[in-house]
Coordinates of C-alpha atoms in Angstrom, one line a residue:
Chain A
M45 CA -31.5 -3.7 -10.8
T46 CA -31.5 -5.2 -14.4
P47 CA -27.8 -5.4 -15.6
D48 CA -27.2 -3.7 -18.5
A49 CA -24.5 -4.9 -20.9
S50 CA -23.2 -1.9 -21.9
L51 CA -22.3 -0.3 -18.5
A52 CA -18.9 -1.2 -17.2
I53 CA -20.3 0.2 -13.5
E54 CA -24.0 0.6 -12.2
A55 CA -24.4 1.5 -9.3
A56 CA -27.7 2.6 -6.9
G57 CA -27.8 4.2 -3.3
L58 CA -24.6 2.9 -2.8
F59 CA -23.8 3.7 1.1
K60 CA -21.1 3.7 3.7
S61 CA -20.5 5.2 6.9
F62 CA -17.7 5.3 9.4
G63 CA -19.0 6.0 13.0
D64 CA -21.1 9.1 12.3
T65 CA -19.4 10.5 9.4
K66 CA -21.6 9.3 6.2
A67 CA -18.7 8.7 3.8
V68 CA -20.7 7.8 0.6
D69 CA -24.3 9.1 1.3
G70 CA -26.5 7.1 -1.5
V71 CA -24.3 7.3 -4.8
D72 CA -25.9 6.2 -8.0
L73 CA -23.3 5.7 -10.9
A74 CA -23.7 4.5 -14.4
V75 CA -20.5 4.1 -16.4
R76 CA -20.3 3.2 -20.1
R77 CA -17.9 0.7 -21.2
G78 CA -14.7 2.1 -23.0
T79 CA -15.3 5.8 -21.5
V80 CA -13.7 7.9 -19.0
Y81 CA -15.8 9.1 -16.1
G82 CA -14.6 11.6 -13.9
V83 CA -15.4 11.9 -9.9
L84 CA -14.8 15.3 -9.0
G85 CA -14.3 16.0 -5.6
P86 CA -12.5 17.7 -2.4
N87 CA -10.4 15.8 -0.4
G88 CA -12.9 13.9 2.2
A89 CA -15.8 13.8 -0.3
G90 CA -16.4 10.2 -0.3
K91 CA -14.2 9.5 -3.6
T92 CA -11.6 6.9 -2.6
T93 CA -14.4 5.4 -0.3
M94 CA -16.5 5.0 -3.4
I95 CA -13.7 3.0 -5.1
R96 CA -12.5 1.1 -2.5
M97 CA -16.4 -0.3 -2.3
L98 CA -16.3 -1.0 -6.0
A99 CA -12.9 -2.6 -6.0
T100 CA -14.1 -4.9 -3.4
L101 CA -11.8 -3.7 -0.7
I102 CA -14.7 -2.6 1.4
R103 CA -18.4 -3.7 1.5
Q104 CA -21.2 -0.8 1.6
D105 CA -23.6 -1.0 3.9
A106 CA -26.3 -0.5 1.9
G107 CA -27.1 -0.1 -2.1
T108 CA -26.1 -2.4 -4.8
A109 CA -23.7 -2.1 -7.3
R110 CA -22.6 -4.5 -10.4
V111 CA -19.1 -3.9 -11.8
L112 CA -18.3 -5.4 -15.2
G113 CA -21.9 -7.3 -14.8
H114 CA -20.6 -8.7 -11.7
D115 CA -22.4 -7.9 -8.1
I116 CA -19.7 -6.3 -5.9
L117 CA -20.7 -8.3 -2.7
A118 CA -21.7 -11.7 -4.3
K119 CA -19.3 -12.2 -7.2
A120 CA -16.5 -10.1 -5.7
D121 CA -13.8 -12.5 -7.1
A122 CA -15.3 -12.3 -10.7
V123 CA -15.2 -8.3 -10.4
R124 CA -11.4 -8.8 -9.2
A125 CA -10.6 -10.6 -12.2
G126 CA -11.6 -8.0 -14.6
I127 CA -10.4 -4.7 -12.5
S128 CA -6.9 -2.7 -11.8
L129 CA -6.4 -0.4 -8.9
T130 CA -4.0 2.7 -8.9
G131 CA -4.6 4.3 -5.5
Q132 CA -4.0 7.7 -4.3
F133 CA -1.1 7.0 -2.6
A134 CA 1.2 4.6 -5.2
S135 CA 0.4 0.9 -4.6
V136 CA 3.8 0.0 -5.3
D137 CA 6.1 -2.0 -3.2
E138 CA 9.1 0.7 -2.1
D139 CA 11.4 -2.0 -0.8
L140 CA 11.3 -3.7 -4.5
T141 CA 12.7 -2.4 -7.5
G142 CA 10.2 -1.1 -10.2
R143 CA 11.1 -4.6 -12.5
E144 CA 10.3 -6.8 -9.2
N145 CA 7.0 -5.1 -8.6
L146 CA 6.0 -5.9 -12.3
I147 CA 6.9 -9.3 -12.1
L148 CA 5.2 -9.9 -8.6
I149 CA 1.7 -8.4 -9.8
G150 CA 2.5 -10.4 -13.1
R151 CA 3.1 -13.8 -11.7
L152 CA -0.1 -13.3 -9.1
L153 CA -2.0 -12.9 -12.2
G154 CA -1.0 -16.0 -13.4
L155 CA 1.9 -15.2 -16.2
K156 CA 4.5 -17.5 -16.7
R157 CA 8.1 -16.9 -15.7
K158 CA 9.4 -16.2 -19.0
E159 CA 6.5 -14.0 -20.2
V160 CA 6.5 -11.9 -17.0
K161 CA 10.4 -11.2 -17.7
D162 CA 9.2 -9.6 -21.2
R163 CA 6.0 -8.0 -20.0
A164 CA 7.9 -5.9 -17.5
A165 CA 10.8 -5.0 -19.9
E166 CA 8.2 -4.0 -22.2
L167 CA 6.1 -2.1 -19.8
L168 CA 9.4 -0.2 -18.3
E169 CA 10.0 0.7 -22.1
A170 CA 6.8 2.1 -22.7
F171 CA 6.1 3.9 -19.6
G172 CA 9.7 5.4 -19.9
L173 CA 11.2 3.4 -16.7
S174 CA 13.7 1.3 -18.7
E175 CA 16.4 2.6 -17.0
A176 CA 15.1 3.0 -13.5
G177 CA 13.8 -0.6 -13.4
G178 CA 16.6 -2.2 -11.7
R179 CA 16.4 0.4 -9.0
L180 CA 14.4 0.3 -5.5
V181 CA 11.1 1.9 -5.9
K182 CA 11.9 4.3 -2.7
T183 CA 14.4 6.1 -5.2
Y184 CA 12.0 6.9 -7.4
S185 CA 10.2 10.6 -7.9
G186 CA 6.6 11.1 -7.5
G187 CA 6.0 11.2 -11.2
M188 CA 7.9 7.8 -11.7
R189 CA 6.0 5.9 -9.0
R190 CA 2.8 7.2 -10.6
R191 CA 3.8 5.5 -14.0
L192 CA 4.9 2.3 -12.4
D193 CA 1.9 2.2 -10.5
I194 CA -0.3 2.6 -13.8
A195 CA 2.3 0.2 -15.2
A196 CA 1.3 -2.3 -12.8
S197 CA -2.1 -1.9 -13.1
V198 CA -2.0 -3.0 -17.0
V199 CA 0.1 -6.3 -16.8
V200 CA -2.5 -8.0 -17.7
T201 CA -5.1 -5.6 -19.6
P202 CA -7.9 -4.9 -17.3
Q203 CA -11.2 -4.2 -18.4
L204 CA -11.8 -1.6 -15.9
M205 CA -9.2 0.4 -14.1
F206 CA -9.8 2.3 -11.0
L207 CA -7.6 5.8 -10.9
D208 CA -7.9 7.6 -7.7
E209 CA -6.3 10.9 -7.9
P210 CA -3.3 9.9 -10.5
T211 CA -1.6 13.3 -10.9
T212 CA -2.1 14.8 -7.4
G213 CA 1.4 16.1 -6.3
L214 CA 2.8 15.9 -9.8
D215 CA 4.7 18.4 -11.2
P216 CA 3.2 20.1 -14.7
R217 CA 5.6 17.4 -16.6
S218 CA 4.9 14.4 -14.9
R219 CA 0.9 15.3 -15.1
N220 CA 1.2 15.5 -19.2
Q221 CA 2.9 12.5 -19.1
V222 CA 0.7 10.5 -16.8
W223 CA -2.4 11.7 -19.0
G224 CA -0.9 10.7 -22.2
I225 CA -0.9 7.0 -20.4
I226 CA -4.5 7.6 -19.6
R227 CA -5.3 8.7 -23.4
G228 CA -3.6 5.4 -24.5
L229 CA -5.3 3.2 -22.3
V230 CA -8.7 4.4 -23.2
S231 CA -7.9 4.6 -27.1
G232 CA -7.0 0.9 -26.2
G233 CA -10.6 0.2 -25.0
T234 CA -10.2 0.6 -21.4
T235 CA -12.8 1.6 -19.2
I236 CA -11.6 4.3 -16.6
L237 CA -13.0 5.6 -13.2
L238 CA -11.0 8.4 -12.6
C239 CA -11.3 10.6 -9.0
T240 CA -9.8 14.0 -9.3
Q241 CA -9.5 17.4 -7.2
Y242 CA -9.1 19.0 -10.7
L243 CA -12.1 20.4 -13.0
E244 CA -8.9 20.8 -15.8
E245 CA -8.3 17.0 -15.2
A246 CA -11.5 15.9 -15.6
D247 CA -12.1 18.6 -18.6
Q248 CA -9.2 16.7 -20.2
L249 CA -9.6 13.4 -19.9
A250 CA -13.5 12.4 -18.8
D251 CA -16.4 11.8 -21.1
R252 CA -18.9 12.1 -18.3
V253 CA -18.3 13.6 -14.8
A254 CA -20.1 13.6 -11.3
V255 CA -19.3 16.1 -8.9
I256 CA -19.2 14.5 -5.3
D257 CA -19.7 16.7 -2.3
R258 CA -20.2 14.8 1.3
G259 CA -21.0 11.3 -0.2
R260 CA -23.5 12.8 -2.5
V261 CA -23.7 13.4 -6.2
I262 CA -24.6 16.9 -6.8
A263 CA -24.4 17.5 -10.5
E264 CA -23.3 15.1 -13.5
G265 CA -23.0 15.8 -17.1
T266 CA -20.4 16.1 -19.9
P267 CA -17.2 18.5 -18.7
A268 CA -18.9 20.9 -21.5
Q269 CA -22.5 21.0 -19.4
L270 CA -20.6 21.3 -16.0
K271 CA -18.5 24.1 -17.1
T272 CA -21.6 26.1 -19.0
S273 CA -23.2 25.5 -15.5
V274 CA -20.8 27.0 -13.3
G275 CA -19.5 29.8 -15.2
S276 CA -16.7 29.0 -17.7
G277 CA -13.7 30.8 -16.3
A278 CA -11.7 33.0 -14.1
L279 CA -9.5 36.0 -14.6
Q280 CA -6.7 36.0 -12.1
V281 CA -4.3 39.1 -11.5
R282 CA -1.4 39.3 -9.2
L283 CA -0.3 42.4 -7.8
L284 CA 2.5 44.3 -7.4
D285 CA 2.0 45.9 -4.4
P286 CA -0.4 43.7 -2.1
D287 CA -1.8 47.0 -0.6
Q288 CA -3.4 48.1 -3.9
R289 CA -5.7 45.2 -3.4
T290 CA -8.7 47.0 -2.3
E291 CA -8.5 49.7 -5.1
A292 CA -7.9 46.6 -7.6
A293 CA -11.1 44.6 -6.0
A294 CA -13.2 48.2 -6.5
I295 CA -11.9 48.2 -10.2
L296 CA -13.0 44.6 -10.7
V297 CA -16.1 44.4 -8.9
R298 CA -17.0 47.5 -11.3
E299 CA -16.4 45.4 -14.5
F300 CA -17.4 41.8 -13.4
G301 CA -19.8 42.5 -10.8
A302 CA -17.7 40.4 -8.0
V303 CA -14.5 39.1 -6.7
S304 CA -13.1 36.3 -5.0
P305 CA -10.8 36.0 -2.3
D306 CA -7.5 34.4 -3.1
T307 CA -5.2 32.8 -0.4
D308 CA -2.2 34.8 -2.0
P309 CA -2.7 38.7 -0.8
A310 CA -1.3 39.5 -3.9
A311 CA -3.7 38.0 -5.9
L312 CA -7.3 38.4 -6.8
S313 CA -9.7 36.7 -9.3
A314 CA -13.2 37.5 -11.0
T315 CA -15.4 35.3 -12.9
C316 CA -15.0 36.0 -16.8
S317 CA -15.4 33.9 -19.8
D318 CA -14.6 36.7 -22.3
P319 CA -10.9 37.3 -23.0
G320 CA -11.9 40.8 -24.4
R321 CA -13.4 42.0 -21.3
A322 CA -10.6 40.5 -19.5
A323 CA -8.2 42.8 -21.4
A324 CA -10.5 45.7 -20.9
A325 CA -10.2 45.2 -17.0
I326 CA -6.5 44.8 -17.0
A327 CA -6.5 48.1 -19.2
Q328 CA -8.5 49.6 -16.5
L329 CA -6.1 48.9 -13.8
A330 CA -3.3 50.0 -15.8
A331 CA -4.9 53.3 -15.8
A332 CA -5.6 53.6 -12.4
G333 CA -2.0 53.2 -11.5
V334 CA -2.4 49.3 -10.0
E335 CA 0.3 47.6 -11.4
I336 CA 0.4 44.0 -11.9
T337 CA 3.2 41.1 -12.0
G338 CA 1.0 38.9 -14.0
F339 CA -2.6 37.6 -15.1
S340 CA -4.3 34.4 -16.3
L341 CA -7.5 33.8 -17.9
A342 CA -8.3 30.0 -16.2
Q343 CA -11.0 27.6 -15.9
P344 CA -13.0 27.3 -12.9
S345 CA -11.0 25.8 -9.9
L346 CA -13.2 23.1 -8.2
D347 CA -13.5 25.7 -5.2
E348 CA -15.6 28.0 -8.0
V349 CA -17.4 24.7 -8.8
F350 CA -18.2 23.9 -5.5
L351 CA -19.2 27.6 -4.7
A352 CA -21.7 27.7 -8.0
L353 CA -22.9 24.2 -7.3
T354 CA -23.5 24.5 -3.7
G355 CA -23.2 27.7 -2.3
H356 CA -20.2 26.7 0.1
P357 CA -16.7 26.2 -0.2
S358 CA -15.3 23.1 -0.7
A359 CA -14.6 21.5 2.9
E360 CA -10.8 21.0 2.2
S361 CA -9.4 23.1 -0.8
P362 CA -7.3 21.5 -2.8
D363 CA -3.4 22.5 -3.1
R364 CA -1.1 21.2 -5.6
T365 CA 2.0 22.9 -3.8
A366 CA 1.2 21.4 -0.3
S367 CA 0.9 18.0 -1.9
V368 CA 3.7 17.9 -4.1
E369 CA 5.9 18.2 -0.9
E370 CA 4.2 15.4 0.7
N371 CA 4.8 13.0 -2.3
G372 CA 8.3 14.1 -3.2
P373 CA 10.9 11.5 -3.0
Chain B
M44 CA -3.5 27.9 -34.9
S45 CA -2.7 27.1 -31.4
V46 CA 1.1 27.2 -30.0
Y47 CA 2.0 24.5 -27.4
P48 CA 5.1 24.3 -25.2
A49 CA 7.7 22.3 -27.1
S50 CA 8.3 19.8 -25.3
A51 CA 4.6 19.0 -24.4
E52 CA 3.0 17.6 -28.0
P53 CA 5.6 15.0 -29.1
G54 CA 6.1 13.5 -25.1
R55 CA 2.6 13.3 -25.0
A56 CA 2.2 11.7 -28.8
T57 CA 4.7 8.9 -27.9
D58 CA 3.7 8.1 -24.4
E59 CA 0.4 7.4 -26.1
A60 CA 1.5 5.2 -28.8
A61 CA 3.8 3.1 -26.7
V62 CA 1.1 2.8 -23.6
R63 CA -1.2 1.6 -26.7
K64 CA 1.0 -1.0 -28.0
A65 CA 1.9 -2.2 -24.4
I66 CA -1.7 -2.9 -23.5
A67 CA -3.1 -4.0 -26.7
S68 CA -1.6 -7.8 -27.1
T69 CA -2.1 -9.3 -23.5
V70 CA -4.6 -12.0 -22.8
R71 CA -5.9 -12.7 -19.0
P72 CA -4.2 -15.8 -17.9
P73 CA -6.2 -18.4 -15.8
K74 CA -6.3 -17.6 -12.2
V75 CA -3.5 -18.8 -9.9
S76 CA -3.4 -21.9 -7.5
P77 CA -3.5 -20.6 -3.8
L78 CA -0.1 -22.4 -3.5
S79 CA 1.2 -20.5 -6.2
A80 CA 0.1 -17.1 -5.1
A81 CA 1.8 -17.8 -1.7
L82 CA 5.2 -18.9 -3.3
T83 CA 4.9 -15.8 -5.0
F84 CA 4.8 -13.4 -1.6
G85 CA 7.1 -15.7 -0.1
W86 CA 9.7 -14.7 -3.1
R87 CA 8.7 -11.1 -2.0
G88 CA 9.6 -11.8 1.3
M89 CA 13.0 -12.6 0.3
L90 CA 13.3 -9.9 -2.2
K91 CA 13.0 -7.8 0.7
V92 CA 16.0 -9.7 3.0
K93 CA 18.1 -9.0 -0.2
H94 CA 17.3 -5.2 -0.4
V95 CA 17.0 -4.3 3.2
P96 CA 19.9 -6.8 4.7
E97 CA 19.8 -4.7 8.0
Q98 CA 16.3 -6.3 9.3
L99 CA 18.4 -9.4 9.3
V100 CA 21.1 -7.9 10.9
D101 CA 18.9 -6.4 13.8
V102 CA 17.5 -9.6 15.0
T103 CA 20.8 -12.1 14.9
I104 CA 23.3 -9.7 16.3
T105 CA 21.2 -9.5 19.5
P106 CA 21.1 -13.6 20.5
V107 CA 25.0 -13.9 19.1
M108 CA 25.5 -11.2 22.1
F109 CA 23.6 -13.4 24.5
V110 CA 25.3 -16.4 23.8
L111 CA 28.3 -14.6 24.4
M112 CA 27.1 -13.1 27.5
F113 CA 25.4 -15.8 29.0
T114 CA 28.1 -18.3 28.2
Y115 CA 31.2 -16.2 29.4
I116 CA 29.8 -14.1 32.5
F117 CA 26.9 -16.6 33.8
G118 CA 28.5 -19.9 32.5
G119 CA 30.8 -20.8 35.5
A120 CA 28.3 -19.7 38.0
V121 CA 25.2 -21.3 36.9
A122 CA 26.9 -24.5 35.4
G123 CA 30.1 -25.0 36.8
S124 CA 32.0 -24.2 33.6
T125 CA 31.3 -22.4 30.7
G126 CA 31.8 -25.4 28.1
E127 CA 29.2 -27.2 30.4
Y128 CA 26.7 -24.3 30.1
L129 CA 27.2 -23.7 26.3
N130 CA 25.7 -27.5 25.9
Y131 CA 22.7 -26.4 28.0
I132 CA 22.0 -22.9 26.7
L133 CA 22.9 -23.0 22.9
P134 CA 19.5 -24.7 21.7
G135 CA 17.6 -22.3 24.4
I136 CA 19.3 -19.7 22.5
L137 CA 18.3 -20.9 18.9
V138 CA 14.8 -21.1 20.3
M139 CA 14.8 -17.6 21.9
S140 CA 16.6 -15.9 18.7
V141 CA 14.0 -17.1 16.2
L142 CA 11.2 -16.5 18.5
F143 CA 12.1 -12.8 18.8
N144 CA 12.3 -13.3 14.9
T145 CA 8.5 -13.7 14.7
V146 CA 7.5 -10.4 16.3
Y147 CA 9.3 -8.8 13.3
S148 CA 6.6 -10.3 11.0
G149 CA 3.8 -8.7 13.0
V150 CA 5.8 -5.3 12.6
A151 CA 6.4 -6.3 8.8
L152 CA 2.7 -6.5 8.2
N153 CA 1.9 -3.5 10.3
T154 CA 4.2 -1.4 7.8
D155 CA 3.1 -2.9 4.9
L156 CA -0.7 -1.7 5.6
T157 CA 0.6 1.7 6.3
K158 CA 1.5 1.7 2.1
G159 CA -0.7 1.5 -0.8
V160 CA 0.4 -1.5 -2.0
V161 CA -1.9 -3.7 0.3
D162 CA -4.8 -2.4 -1.8
R163 CA -3.2 -3.7 -4.7
F164 CA -2.8 -7.0 -3.3
R165 CA -6.4 -7.0 -1.6
S166 CA -7.9 -6.1 -5.3
L167 CA -6.2 -9.1 -7.2
P168 CA -8.3 -12.3 -8.0
I169 CA -6.0 -14.1 -5.6
W170 CA -6.5 -17.0 -2.8
P171 CA -7.3 -14.2 0.2
S172 CA -4.9 -15.4 2.5
A173 CA -2.1 -15.7 0.0
P174 CA -0.3 -12.5 1.1
L175 CA 0.0 -13.9 4.5
V176 CA 0.6 -17.3 4.2
G177 CA 3.4 -16.2 1.7
S178 CA 5.3 -13.7 3.9
L179 CA 5.2 -16.2 7.1
L180 CA 6.7 -18.6 4.3
G181 CA 9.1 -15.9 3.5
D182 CA 10.0 -15.2 7.3
S183 CA 10.4 -18.8 7.9
V184 CA 13.3 -18.4 5.9
R185 CA 14.7 -15.7 7.8
Y186 CA 13.8 -17.8 11.0
V187 CA 16.0 -20.5 9.3
I188 CA 19.0 -18.1 8.9
S189 CA 19.0 -16.6 12.4
G190 CA 19.0 -20.3 13.4
L191 CA 22.1 -21.3 11.5
V192 CA 24.0 -18.1 12.9
I193 CA 23.1 -19.4 16.3
L194 CA 24.5 -22.8 15.5
V195 CA 27.6 -21.5 13.8
V196 CA 28.6 -19.2 16.6
G197 CA 27.7 -22.3 18.9
L198 CA 30.1 -24.4 16.9
I199 CA 33.0 -22.0 17.1
L200 CA 32.7 -21.9 20.9
G201 CA 32.7 -25.2 20.9
F202 CA 29.2 -26.4 21.4
R203 CA 28.8 -30.3 19.9
P204 CA 25.7 -31.6 19.2
Q205 CA 25.5 -35.2 20.0
A206 CA 23.0 -36.1 17.3
G207 CA 25.5 -34.3 14.7
V208 CA 23.8 -32.5 11.7
P209 CA 20.5 -34.4 11.3
G210 CA 19.9 -33.9 15.1
A211 CA 20.7 -29.7 14.7
A212 CA 18.5 -29.8 11.5
A213 CA 15.7 -31.6 13.2
A214 CA 16.2 -29.1 16.5
L215 CA 16.3 -26.1 14.0
G216 CA 12.9 -27.9 11.8
L217 CA 10.9 -27.9 15.0
V218 CA 11.6 -24.4 16.0
V219 CA 10.9 -23.1 12.9
I220 CA 8.0 -24.8 12.6
F221 CA 6.6 -23.5 16.1
S222 CA 7.7 -20.0 15.3
F223 CA 5.4 -20.2 12.2
G224 CA 2.5 -20.8 14.5
L225 CA 3.5 -18.5 16.9
S226 CA 3.8 -15.6 14.3
W227 CA 0.1 -15.6 13.6
I228 CA -0.3 -13.9 16.9
F229 CA 1.9 -11.1 15.9
T230 CA 0.4 -10.9 12.4
T231 CA -3.1 -10.8 14.4
L232 CA -1.5 -7.9 16.4
G233 CA -0.2 -6.0 13.5
L234 CA -3.5 -5.8 12.0
V235 CA -4.9 -4.5 15.3
L236 CA -2.2 -2.4 16.6
R237 CA -1.8 1.0 15.1
S238 CA 1.7 1.5 14.4
P239 CA 4.5 -0.9 13.9
N240 CA 6.2 0.6 17.3
A241 CA 3.3 -0.6 19.1
V242 CA 3.3 -4.0 17.3
M243 CA 7.1 -4.2 18.5
N244 CA 6.6 -3.1 22.1
A245 CA 3.7 -5.1 22.8
G246 CA 5.4 -8.1 21.3
F247 CA 8.5 -7.9 23.0
M248 CA 6.3 -7.4 26.3
G249 CA 4.6 -10.8 25.6
I250 CA 7.7 -12.5 24.3
F251 CA 10.8 -11.6 26.6
P252 CA 9.1 -12.4 29.8
L253 CA 8.2 -15.5 28.5
T254 CA 11.2 -16.5 27.6
F255 CA 12.9 -15.7 30.9
L256 CA 10.3 -17.7 32.6
S257 CA 11.3 -20.9 30.5
N258 CA 14.1 -23.2 31.3
V259 CA 15.9 -21.4 28.3
F260 CA 18.6 -19.9 30.6
V261 CA 18.1 -21.9 34.1
D262 CA 17.2 -25.5 34.6
P263 CA 13.8 -24.7 36.5
T264 CA 14.7 -26.9 39.6
T265 CA 16.5 -24.3 41.3
L266 CA 13.5 -22.0 41.1
P267 CA 10.8 -21.4 43.7
G268 CA 8.2 -24.1 43.5
W269 CA 5.3 -22.0 42.1
L270 CA 7.5 -20.5 39.4
E271 CA 8.8 -23.9 38.6
A272 CA 5.1 -25.0 37.9
F273 CA 4.7 -22.0 35.9
V274 CA 8.1 -22.8 33.3
N275 CA 7.3 -26.4 33.1
V276 CA 4.3 -25.7 31.5
N277 CA 5.4 -23.1 29.2
P278 CA 5.4 -24.0 25.7
I279 CA 9.1 -22.4 25.3
S280 CA 10.2 -24.8 28.0
I281 CA 8.7 -27.7 26.3
L282 CA 10.0 -26.1 22.4
A283 CA 13.7 -25.9 24.4
T284 CA 13.6 -29.2 25.8
A285 CA 12.6 -30.9 22.8
S286 CA 15.2 -28.8 20.8
R287 CA 18.1 -29.9 23.5
G288 CA 16.6 -33.4 23.0
L289 CA 16.8 -33.8 19.3
M290 CA 20.4 -31.8 19.3
Q291 CA 21.8 -34.4 21.8
G292 CA 19.7 -37.4 20.4
K293 CA 17.4 -37.8 23.5
A294 CA 14.4 -36.8 21.8
D295 CA 11.2 -36.9 23.9
L296 CA 8.2 -37.6 21.3
W297 CA 6.0 -36.4 24.1
D298 CA 7.5 -33.1 24.2
I299 CA 7.8 -33.0 20.3
G300 CA 4.1 -33.6 20.0
I301 CA 3.1 -30.9 22.1
V302 CA 5.2 -28.4 20.4
L303 CA 3.3 -29.5 17.2
A304 CA -0.1 -29.2 18.7
V305 CA 0.5 -26.0 20.0
A306 CA 1.7 -24.8 16.7
A307 CA -1.1 -26.2 15.0
G308 CA -3.6 -24.5 17.6
L309 CA -2.1 -21.2 17.0
T310 CA -2.6 -21.3 13.6
I311 CA -5.8 -22.7 13.6
V312 CA -7.2 -19.9 15.5
F313 CA -5.1 -17.0 14.7
A314 CA -4.6 -17.7 10.8
P315 CA -8.3 -17.3 10.1
L316 CA -8.7 -14.2 12.1
T317 CA -5.6 -12.6 10.9
T318 CA -7.0 -13.4 7.1
R319 CA -10.4 -11.7 8.4
L320 CA -9.3 -8.8 9.7
Y321 CA -6.5 -8.4 6.2
R322 CA -9.7 -8.8 4.2
R323 CA -11.7 -6.3 6.4
G324 CA -9.0 -3.7 5.9

């Protein structure tokens, strides 16, 4: 593999198995410097294993990768000098305060005592944590932890940042804050590898996206290309009376050709890209006496992307509501 | 025209600008030395003692209870008088108290591993052993504190080391050095076993009988021959004897040498093992 200076990550045939499970099964990646590269996949698709290999935390079984121009096995130390990692479960020390966490990382990266104090104060301010800086992290909310986690990753600005599901489990307001932070990092020139379960997140932030399933890249391209390939959206309607589901499904099938099941018994969704046709379908439902409590026209979910790309649903469907509870304070 | 929820857009703009400003100016400083990295991790350990002082209380109260119980309940029966027995048992209790603390080093490491923060440490460009060496250095301070508590309790009850403060300090130093070596076994266990509880159980299952099958509590000459033979070669006995010697001004250099050699041996075997397991994650 000839190193390409314009690439922050260059991987060929990365492979890692745990027992019989092929966690990462021959992944090729090319991430340009200064861009956000999204890796989209459900839980267990191999995203975290891939990040852990690229961040030199575990060794691959086969394949090669260069990160910032350095081989991840032979030059692990050089790789570590230019990267930072924000894990799926906040990589901060719960038994220390927010400020102490930043000072700890700053000292380990070689900042002087005085510099590190100023730096910690500056970051706490920028990440909206000034008031909480003196409190133990275990008292933080999920959103505060993620912000501190990202702040800890930029105590010394990295050339490449690994963000592993930075918004999983966050409420919409905290998610928007984290997205704002990520945009700020990118505009400052940092390259980001962003793992996510949400197509919307990849669409909002990433320049290119790889969809991975069972350790393999099954699609790669810009978010626009990806969305075109899977159909551009879904109409979801919520019924007042779940017993009218069959009736409603019949109407939606007539309008759109198919309906997808939904975990909520009172909801139905159908692939639809045209707001006009969606409005017409809603009118049809009303005319047939099916009362609805709400409807939305949204981007396809990861499940739908998977269904379109692989013909099977994702192994484990992501669930924002459930993870909010898991990661709460 | 697009309509956004009132709160989302201004929030986004300020966040982005502040973040851009905060990340704009930093230059990567030179790599830190192994010692400096380890000391920083030691500082982290100190902060934990400050924020979670309960962990110190746990490991200090038990030995204090042992001093009181053994002195007043068994003292008369074992050594003829409580004062006599206190002089015998206090250096032993010091050993026991600090050794019990070493198990918690493994428990703490195991607890750390269940959190994401270890991944961050492992992705930093620092000496790979720094987090381990540093936390054991921090733990050594904890060992000193718990040793001092025992000495103070002993002094209150009437314990009088003939070698005075220097003797007591030397004994405490020796015990802490031995504990530093011993704790590498527990950090290895901490990396191999699945839960902090398992580490605690396995640790005490080992350290408890070893402490009781030593000369910490009773003079081994009263034991059956085969047991006496074991007790005499138990490193904990040798450590307890050496500590008594240092406190009473009759230190045996041979004993001290063995203690230091065992500590060095444990470190040479288990420190690289722990580091390898830690790196592998």
